[in-house]
Amino acid sequence: MENEVTMEKITNVCKQYGFIFQGSEIYGGLANTWDYGPLGSRIKNNVKDAWRKRFIQENDNSYELDAAILMHPRVWEASGHVGGFSDPLVDCKECKTRHRADHLIEGFTSDVVPDLMSDEEMIKYIRDNNIPCPNCGKSNYTDIREFSLMFETHRGVIKDDKSVVYLRPENAQGEYVNFLNVQRTMRAKVPFGIGQIGKAFRNEITPGNFTFRTIEFEQMEHQLFCKPGTDLEIYEHYKEYAKKFFTDLGLPEDKLRYHDHDKLVFYASAACDIEYKYPFGYGELNGTHDRTDYDLSQHQEFSTKSQEYLDPETNEKYIPYVVESTVGCDRLVLALLCEAYEEEKLEDGSVREVMHLNPFVAPYKVAVLPLVKKYHTDKAKEIYKELSKHFMCSYDETGNIGKRYRRQDVIGTPFCITIDDNTLNENKITVRDRDTMEQVTLKIDELVDYISEKVIF
Ligand code: GAP
């Protein structure tokens, strides 16, 4: 299809306009690392602010945390990641490429669920059905090996087993080990939440699809600590809450779907992903997990420090259950970009590239454009300076006004204001809307309120 949004198009637009660049590009790039440029980093920060607003600010009794990425190695023994956090890997004996066995099966059929199969069952299925290698098309694989996703490094000067530390593969453990610190210092009563935005690292076997699956990424995770027995209702609430967060940001309901897990890790009592339909197909954006009292109980056992909560009203002591809601920040940014990008065919037959981003997420809220450089620049700069106290603004005086509108459209700027003789003589300003291309005339002193109202989340 002519105007179909493909991953290739999105990757090119991101590179060309300053959203996302290949990591270490001048050295030939480091595979599957990406650097967010001036526009991409603004979008990412806005997405984090939106999450913070929903999951901390507007969420009763929720607190934010910024825990260290490097944690005591025992944390990862207690959590089950050491030794248990791995993917089933097969090598193609013909072309030497590596693949996840579960992904090979998922790409081949929906008749079986790899999550429910053992490694032996998976390789048997792959061989019995001659599932072809996605790279060379032959079907000749090694047995499955479990491949650890943990990035290991060493602290101190001596590189031995005792100096091993891990780059955290998830944020959640930071919230768990600080559960009592937050509860005590915030005088929080169960149910309460701890949320955190931060980097996580996984040595993925099959990274790809641009920023969808990478080895370094950011998570926005929220853990709700609650009384056992109240967890399932809270779990249902967070499934809805996360979905509403996505639709409010601009992802359409008909491109989001729930995927309830058929196979649960032994400690979880429920788990569900929300998937978004990317150009390459449905992919996980978020997870809601009822993790019971597993994590806190494990930390109690491994640290030998009680993790019990004393209910001040009933004097009951118990280890709270945890309902987790986690969102991949990079995946959400990617989904918003894929959804927002359009090659719009105009009546005159020309094509306009537009990023219909939610104004709250857009990198710039306003572009200030003097109509004629010679006459309108001073006033335009004055207005730009004033507006910059309120919003991220862009300023552009080069090229004809039509081209300048187009440049702002493709980077998602929701409002362009034109400074012309009307501004000089009557303090009036023209505001152009990115999506409708309609223009309204306002007085200069009405501008801040007009824009503020439209960029709120
Ligand atoms: N604390 C729970 C946890 O980490 P997860 O489903 O493994 O759960 C949470 O990860 C979210 O992090 C996912 O829903 C996804 O959005 C994001 N994510 C996971 N692996 C990723 C990767 N390799 N690259 C980018 N995002 C990833």
Coordinates of C-alpha atoms and ligand atoms in Angstrom, one line a residue:
M1 CA 0.0 0.0 0.0
E2 CA 1.3 3.4 -1.0
N3 CA 1.0 5.2 2.3
E4 CA 1.3 2.3 4.6
V5 CA 3.4 2.9 7.8
T6 CA 6.3 0.4 7.9
M7 CA 9.1 0.0 10.4
E8 CA 11.5 1.1 7.7
K9 CA 9.6 4.4 7.2
I10 CA 9.5 5.0 10.9
T11 CA 13.2 4.3 11.3
N12 CA 14.1 6.7 8.5
V13 CA 11.8 9.5 9.7
C14 CA 13.3 9.1 13.2
K15 CA 16.8 9.4 11.9
Q16 CA 16.1 12.1 9.4
Y17 CA 14.3 14.5 11.7
G18 CA 16.3 13.9 14.9
F19 CA 14.1 11.6 16.9
I20 CA 16.3 8.5 17.2
F21 CA 19.8 7.7 15.9
Q22 CA 21.7 4.5 15.6
G23 CA 23.9 4.1 18.7
S24 CA 27.6 4.9 18.2
E25 CA 26.8 5.5 14.5
I26 CA 30.2 7.0 13.5
Y27 CA 31.9 3.7 14.6
G28 CA 29.6 1.7 12.4
G29 CA 27.0 1.4 15.2
L30 CA 26.6 -1.0 18.1
A31 CA 23.8 -3.3 17.0
N32 CA 20.5 -2.8 18.7
T33 CA 21.5 0.3 20.6
W34 CA 19.7 3.6 19.9
D35 CA 20.4 7.2 20.9
Y36 CA 17.4 9.5 21.4
G37 CA 18.0 12.8 19.6
P38 CA 16.7 16.2 20.6
L39 CA 13.1 15.4 19.6
G40 CA 13.1 11.8 20.7
S41 CA 14.4 12.6 24.2
R42 CA 11.7 15.3 24.6
I43 CA 9.1 12.7 23.6
K44 CA 10.5 10.2 26.0
N45 CA 10.5 12.7 28.9
N46 CA 7.0 13.7 28.1
V47 CA 5.9 10.1 28.1
K48 CA 7.6 9.6 31.5
D49 CA 5.8 12.7 32.8
A50 CA 2.5 11.3 31.6
W51 CA 3.1 8.0 33.3
R52 CA 4.3 9.8 36.5
K53 CA 1.1 11.8 36.5
R54 CA -1.2 8.8 36.1
F55 CA 0.7 6.3 38.2
I56 CA 2.1 8.5 41.0
Q57 CA 0.4 11.9 41.1
E58 CA -3.2 10.9 40.5
N59 CA -2.9 7.5 42.0
D60 CA -3.8 7.5 45.7
N61 CA -1.0 6.7 48.1
S62 CA 1.7 6.2 45.5
Y63 CA 5.3 7.2 45.8
E64 CA 8.2 7.4 43.4
L65 CA 11.6 5.9 43.8
D66 CA 14.9 6.2 42.1
A67 CA 16.9 3.1 43.1
A68 CA 20.5 2.2 42.1
I69 CA 20.9 0.1 39.0
L70 CA 23.6 -2.0 40.6
M71 CA 22.1 -4.0 43.5
H72 CA 23.5 -6.5 45.9
P73 CA 24.0 -9.8 43.9
R74 CA 21.8 -11.7 46.5
V75 CA 18.9 -9.6 45.3
W76 CA 19.0 -11.5 42.0
E77 CA 19.4 -14.8 43.8
A78 CA 16.3 -14.1 45.9
S79 CA 14.3 -12.9 42.9
G80 CA 15.1 -16.1 40.9
H81 CA 16.9 -14.2 38.1
V82 CA 20.3 -15.9 38.7
G83 CA 20.0 -19.2 37.1
G84 CA 16.4 -18.8 36.1
F85 CA 16.2 -15.8 33.8
S86 CA 16.9 -17.3 30.4
D87 CA 15.5 -17.8 26.9
P88 CA 15.5 -21.1 24.9
L89 CA 18.1 -20.7 22.2
V90 CA 18.7 -22.7 19.1
D91 CA 21.5 -22.3 16.5
C92 CA 20.8 -22.9 12.8
K93 CA 23.5 -25.4 11.8
E94 CA 23.4 -24.3 8.2
C95 CA 23.8 -20.5 8.4
K96 CA 24.9 -20.2 12.1
T97 CA 22.2 -17.7 13.0
R98 CA 20.6 -17.8 16.5
H99 CA 16.9 -18.0 17.3
R100 CA 14.5 -18.3 20.2
A101 CA 12.8 -21.6 19.9
D102 CA 9.5 -20.2 21.3
H103 CA 9.6 -17.4 18.6
L104 CA 10.2 -20.0 15.8
I105 CA 7.1 -21.9 16.9
E106 CA 5.0 -18.8 17.4
G107 CA 5.9 -17.6 13.9
F108 CA 5.0 -21.0 12.4
T109 CA 1.6 -21.8 14.1
S110 CA -0.9 -20.6 16.6
D111 CA -2.0 -24.3 17.2
V112 CA 0.4 -24.8 20.1
V113 CA 1.5 -22.4 22.9
P114 CA 5.3 -22.6 23.4
D115 CA 4.9 -21.1 26.9
L116 CA 3.3 -24.4 27.9
M117 CA 6.0 -26.6 26.4
S118 CA 9.3 -27.9 27.8
D119 CA 12.5 -27.4 25.9
E120 CA 12.4 -31.0 24.8
E121 CA 8.9 -30.6 23.5
M122 CA 9.7 -27.4 21.7
I123 CA 12.7 -28.9 19.8
K124 CA 10.7 -32.0 18.9
Y125 CA 7.9 -29.8 17.5
I126 CA 10.4 -27.7 15.5
R127 CA 12.0 -30.8 14.0
D128 CA 8.8 -32.8 13.4
N129 CA 7.4 -29.8 11.5
N130 CA 10.6 -28.8 9.7
I131 CA 10.1 -25.2 10.8
P132 CA 12.4 -23.2 8.5
C133 CA 15.2 -20.9 9.7
P134 CA 14.0 -17.3 9.1
N135 CA 17.4 -16.5 7.7
C136 CA 18.3 -19.4 5.3
G137 CA 15.0 -21.3 5.0
K138 CA 16.6 -24.7 5.9
S139 CA 15.6 -26.7 9.0
N140 CA 18.6 -28.0 10.8
Y141 CA 19.0 -26.9 14.4
T142 CA 21.1 -27.6 17.5
D143 CA 19.3 -28.8 20.7
I144 CA 17.9 -26.0 22.8
R145 CA 20.2 -24.3 25.3
E146 CA 19.0 -21.9 28.0
F147 CA 20.7 -18.6 27.5
S148 CA 21.0 -16.2 30.5
L149 CA 19.7 -12.7 29.9
M150 CA 21.6 -11.1 32.8
F151 CA 24.4 -8.7 32.0
E152 CA 27.3 -9.4 34.4
T153 CA 30.0 -7.1 35.4
H154 CA 32.6 -6.8 38.2
R155 CA 33.1 -4.2 40.9
G156 CA 36.4 -3.4 42.5
V157 CA 39.9 -4.2 41.2
I158 CA 39.9 -8.0 41.4
K159 CA 37.8 -9.8 38.9
D160 CA 36.6 -12.9 40.7
D161 CA 33.3 -14.6 41.6
K162 CA 32.9 -12.4 44.7
S163 CA 33.1 -9.2 42.7
V164 CA 30.2 -10.0 40.3
V165 CA 27.4 -7.5 40.1
Y166 CA 24.5 -7.4 37.6
L167 CA 23.0 -4.7 35.6
R168 CA 19.4 -4.9 36.7
P169 CA 17.1 -6.8 34.3
E170 CA 14.0 -5.1 35.8
N171 CA 13.3 -2.2 38.0
A172 CA 10.9 -4.0 40.3
Q173 CA 13.4 -5.4 42.7
G174 CA 14.4 -1.8 43.7
E175 CA 10.8 -1.2 44.8
Y176 CA 10.6 -4.5 46.7
V177 CA 13.8 -4.0 48.7
N178 CA 12.7 -0.5 49.6
F179 CA 9.2 -1.5 50.6
L180 CA 9.6 -1.0 54.3
N181 CA 11.8 2.2 53.9
V182 CA 9.0 3.8 51.9
Q183 CA 6.3 2.5 54.1
R184 CA 8.0 3.8 57.3
T185 CA 9.2 7.2 56.0
M186 CA 6.0 8.1 54.2
R187 CA 3.9 6.6 57.0
A188 CA 2.1 4.7 54.3
K189 CA -0.8 2.4 55.0
V190 CA -1.5 -0.7 52.8
P191 CA -2.7 -0.5 50.1
F192 CA 0.0 1.8 48.7
G193 CA 2.2 1.9 45.7
I194 CA 5.8 2.4 44.7
G195 CA 6.7 3.4 41.2
Q196 CA 10.0 3.8 39.4
I197 CA 11.2 4.9 36.0
G198 CA 14.6 3.6 35.0
K199 CA 16.9 1.6 32.8
A200 CA 17.0 -2.1 32.6
F201 CA 19.4 -4.4 30.7
R202 CA 18.9 -7.8 29.1
N203 CA 21.2 -9.7 26.9
E204 CA 18.4 -10.5 24.4
I205 CA 19.1 -13.3 21.9
T206 CA 16.9 -11.8 19.2
P207 CA 16.8 -8.0 19.6
G208 CA 15.2 -6.1 16.8
N209 CA 12.3 -4.2 15.3
F210 CA 14.0 -0.9 15.9
T211 CA 13.6 0.1 19.6
F212 CA 11.0 -2.6 20.3
R213 CA 13.4 -5.2 21.7
T214 CA 16.8 -3.9 22.7
I215 CA 19.5 -4.8 25.2
E216 CA 19.2 -1.5 27.2
F217 CA 15.7 0.0 27.7
E218 CA 13.6 1.9 30.1
Q219 CA 10.8 0.6 32.2
M220 CA 8.0 2.5 34.0
E221 CA 7.0 0.1 36.8
H222 CA 4.5 0.4 39.6
Q223 CA 4.0 -2.0 42.4
L224 CA 0.9 -1.9 44.5
F225 CA 1.3 -3.5 48.0
C226 CA -2.0 -4.8 49.2
K227 CA -3.6 -7.1 51.7
P228 CA -3.8 -10.8 50.6
G229 CA -7.3 -11.4 49.3
T230 CA -7.7 -7.9 47.8
D231 CA -5.2 -8.5 45.1
L232 CA -7.4 -9.9 42.3
E233 CA -9.7 -6.9 42.3
I234 CA -6.7 -4.6 42.2
Y235 CA -5.2 -6.6 39.4
E236 CA -8.4 -6.1 37.3
H237 CA -8.3 -2.4 38.1
Y238 CA -4.7 -2.1 36.8
K239 CA -5.4 -3.9 33.6
E240 CA -8.1 -1.3 32.8
Y241 CA -6.0 1.6 34.2
A242 CA -3.0 0.8 31.9
K243 CA -5.2 0.5 28.9
K244 CA -6.9 3.8 29.5
F245 CA -3.4 5.4 29.9
F246 CA -2.6 4.1 26.4
T247 CA -5.9 5.2 24.8
D248 CA -5.6 8.7 26.4
L249 CA -2.2 9.1 24.9
G250 CA -3.6 8.3 21.5
L251 CA -3.4 4.6 20.8
P252 CA -6.7 3.4 19.4
E253 CA -8.6 0.8 21.3
D254 CA -8.9 -1.4 18.2
K255 CA -5.1 -1.8 18.0
L256 CA -4.7 -2.8 21.6
R257 CA -5.5 -6.3 23.0
Y258 CA -5.2 -8.2 26.2
H259 CA -3.1 -11.3 26.2
D260 CA -3.8 -13.4 29.3
H261 CA -0.9 -15.7 30.2
D262 CA -1.7 -19.4 29.8
K263 CA 1.3 -20.4 31.7
L264 CA 2.0 -18.6 34.9
V265 CA 5.3 -18.6 36.8
F266 CA 4.7 -20.7 39.8
Y267 CA 4.3 -17.8 42.3
A268 CA 2.0 -15.6 40.2
S269 CA -1.8 -16.0 40.4
A270 CA -2.6 -13.9 37.3
A271 CA -0.7 -12.2 34.5
C272 CA -1.8 -10.3 31.4
D273 CA -0.1 -8.3 28.8
I274 CA -1.5 -5.4 26.7
E275 CA -0.3 -5.7 23.2
Y276 CA -0.3 -3.0 20.5
K277 CA -0.5 -3.7 16.8
Y278 CA 2.9 -2.4 15.5
P279 CA 3.6 -2.4 11.8
F280 CA 5.3 -5.8 12.3
G281 CA 2.4 -7.2 14.2
Y282 CA 1.1 -7.4 17.8
G283 CA 3.8 -6.8 20.5
E284 CA 3.8 -6.5 24.3
L285 CA 3.6 -3.0 25.6
N286 CA 2.7 -3.6 29.2
G287 CA 2.3 -6.3 31.8
T288 CA 0.0 -6.6 34.8
H289 CA 1.1 -9.3 37.2
D290 CA -0.3 -10.5 40.5
R291 CA 3.0 -11.6 42.1
T292 CA 1.4 -12.6 45.4
D293 CA 3.8 -12.3 48.4
Y294 CA 6.6 -14.1 46.5
D295 CA 9.1 -11.3 46.1
L296 CA 8.8 -9.9 49.6
S297 CA 8.9 -13.4 51.1
Q298 CA 12.0 -14.2 49.1
H299 CA 13.7 -11.1 50.3
Q300 CA 12.7 -11.8 53.8
E301 CA 14.3 -15.3 53.5
F302 CA 17.5 -14.2 51.7
S303 CA 18.1 -11.0 53.7
T304 CA 16.8 -12.5 57.0
K305 CA 15.1 -9.1 57.6
S306 CA 11.4 -9.2 58.3
Q307 CA 9.3 -7.8 55.5
E308 CA 6.0 -8.0 57.4
Y309 CA 3.6 -5.1 57.6
L310 CA 1.8 -4.3 60.8
D311 CA -1.7 -3.2 60.2
P312 CA -2.2 -0.3 62.6
E313 CA -6.0 -0.8 62.8
T314 CA -6.3 -4.5 63.3
N315 CA -2.8 -5.2 64.6
E316 CA -2.5 -8.0 62.1
K317 CA 1.0 -8.8 60.7
Y318 CA 1.4 -10.0 57.2
I319 CA 3.5 -9.9 54.1
P320 CA 1.6 -7.9 51.5
Y321 CA 0.7 -9.2 48.1
V322 CA 2.0 -7.2 45.1
V323 CA 0.2 -6.2 41.9
E324 CA 2.6 -5.0 39.4
S325 CA 1.9 -2.8 36.4
T326 CA 4.9 -2.4 34.1
V327 CA 5.2 -0.4 30.9
G328 CA 8.2 -0.4 28.5
C329 CA 8.9 3.3 27.9
D330 CA 10.7 2.8 24.6
R331 CA 8.0 0.5 23.3
L332 CA 5.4 3.1 24.2
V333 CA 7.3 5.8 22.5
L334 CA 7.6 3.6 19.4
A335 CA 3.9 2.8 19.4
L336 CA 3.0 6.5 19.7
L337 CA 5.3 7.3 16.8
C338 CA 4.0 4.5 14.6
E339 CA 0.4 5.6 15.4
A340 CA 1.0 9.3 14.9
Y341 CA 2.9 9.2 11.6
E342 CA 0.8 9.8 8.4
E343 CA 1.5 10.6 4.8
E344 CA -1.6 12.6 4.2
K345 CA -2.7 13.1 0.6
L346 CA -3.9 16.7 0.2
E347 CA -6.6 17.9 -2.2
D348 CA -4.0 19.4 -4.5
G349 CA -2.4 15.9 -4.9
S350 CA 0.7 16.7 -2.7
V351 CA 1.6 14.6 0.3
R352 CA 2.0 16.0 3.7
E353 CA 4.0 14.1 6.4
V354 CA 2.5 14.6 9.8
M355 CA 3.1 13.3 13.3
H356 CA -0.3 13.5 15.0
L357 CA 1.2 13.2 18.4
N358 CA -0.8 13.9 21.5
P359 CA 0.1 17.6 22.2
F360 CA 1.3 16.6 25.7
V361 CA 3.8 14.2 24.2
A362 CA 4.9 16.4 21.2
P363 CA 8.5 17.6 21.5
Y364 CA 7.6 21.3 20.8
K365 CA 4.2 22.7 21.7
V366 CA 4.5 25.8 19.6
A367 CA 6.6 27.0 16.7
V368 CA 7.0 30.8 16.3
L369 CA 7.3 31.8 12.6
P370 CA 7.9 35.5 11.5
L371 CA 6.1 35.9 8.2
V372 CA 8.7 38.2 6.7
K373 CA 12.2 37.9 8.2
K374 CA 13.1 41.5 7.7
Y375 CA 10.0 43.0 9.3
H376 CA 8.7 40.5 11.8
T377 CA 11.8 39.0 13.4
D378 CA 12.1 41.3 16.5
K379 CA 8.5 40.8 17.5
A380 CA 8.7 37.1 16.8
K381 CA 11.8 36.7 19.0
E382 CA 10.1 38.6 21.8
I383 CA 7.1 36.4 21.7
Y384 CA 9.3 33.3 21.4
K385 CA 11.2 34.3 24.5
E386 CA 8.0 34.9 26.5
L387 CA 6.3 31.6 25.3
S388 CA 9.5 29.6 26.2
K389 CA 8.8 30.4 29.8
H390 CA 5.7 28.2 29.5
F391 CA 6.4 25.7 26.8
M392 CA 9.1 24.0 24.7
C393 CA 9.0 26.2 21.6
S394 CA 10.7 26.1 18.2
Y395 CA 11.7 29.2 16.2
D396 CA 12.0 29.1 12.4
E397 CA 12.5 32.0 10.0
T398 CA 14.0 30.3 7.0
G399 CA 12.1 29.4 3.8
N400 CA 8.6 30.2 2.8
I401 CA 5.8 29.8 5.4
G402 CA 4.4 26.7 3.7
K403 CA 7.6 24.8 4.0
R404 CA 8.0 25.9 7.6
Y405 CA 4.6 24.5 8.4
R406 CA 5.5 21.2 6.8
R407 CA 8.7 21.0 8.9
Q408 CA 6.7 21.5 12.1
D409 CA 4.0 19.0 10.9
V410 CA 6.4 16.1 10.6
I411 CA 8.0 16.7 14.0
G412 CA 4.5 16.9 15.5
T413 CA 4.4 20.5 16.7
P414 CA 0.7 21.0 17.4
F415 CA 0.6 24.8 17.0
C416 CA 2.4 27.2 14.6
I417 CA 2.0 30.9 15.3
T418 CA 2.7 33.4 12.6
I419 CA 3.9 36.9 13.4
D420 CA 2.8 39.4 10.7
D421 CA 1.7 43.0 10.3
N422 CA -1.4 42.3 12.3
T423 CA 0.8 41.4 15.2
L424 CA 2.8 44.6 15.0
N425 CA -0.2 46.8 14.5
E426 CA -2.9 45.2 16.5
N427 CA -1.2 42.7 18.8
K428 CA -3.0 39.8 17.0
I429 CA -1.6 36.5 16.1
T430 CA -2.6 33.6 13.8
V431 CA -2.5 30.1 15.3
R432 CA -2.5 27.2 12.9
D433 CA -3.6 23.7 14.1
R434 CA -1.3 20.9 13.0
D435 CA -4.1 18.3 12.4
T436 CA -6.9 20.4 10.8
M437 CA -4.6 23.1 9.3
E438 CA -7.2 25.6 10.4
Q439 CA -6.2 29.0 11.7
V440 CA -7.6 31.2 14.4
T441 CA -6.7 34.7 15.3
L442 CA -6.0 35.5 18.9
K443 CA -4.7 38.4 20.9
I444 CA -1.1 37.9 22.1
D445 CA -2.1 37.9 25.7
E446 CA -4.7 35.1 25.1
L447 CA -2.0 32.7 23.7
V448 CA -0.6 31.1 26.8
D449 CA -4.1 30.1 28.2
Y450 CA -5.2 28.9 24.7
I451 CA -2.2 26.6 24.4
S452 CA -2.0 25.5 28.0
E453 CA -5.6 24.2 27.8
K454 CA -4.8 22.1 24.8
V455 CA -1.5 20.5 25.9
I456 CA -2.7 19.2 29.2
F457 CA -2.8 15.4 29.9
Ligands
GAP1 N1 9.1 -6.4 36.4 C1 8.4 -7.1 35.4 C2 9.1 -7.2 34.1 O1 10.2 -6.8 34.0 P1 8.7 -7.9 31.6 O2 7.4 -8.2 30.9 O3 9.8 -8.7 31.5 O4 8.3 -7.7 33.2 C3 8.2 -5.3 31.4 O5 9.1 -6.4 31.2 C4 8.1 -4.4 30.2 O6 9.4 -4.0 29.7 C5 7.5 -5.2 29.0 O7 6.1 -5.1 29.0 C6 8.1 -4.4 27.8 O8 7.3 -3.3 27.5 C7 9.4 -3.9 28.3 N2 10.6 -4.7 27.8 C8 10.9 -6.0 28.2 N3 12.0 -6.4 27.5 C9 12.3 -5.4 26.7 C10 13.4 -5.2 25.7 N4 14.3 -6.2 25.5 N5 13.4 -4.1 25.0 C11 12.5 -3.1 25.2 N6 11.5 -3.2 26.1 C12 11.4 -4.3 26.8

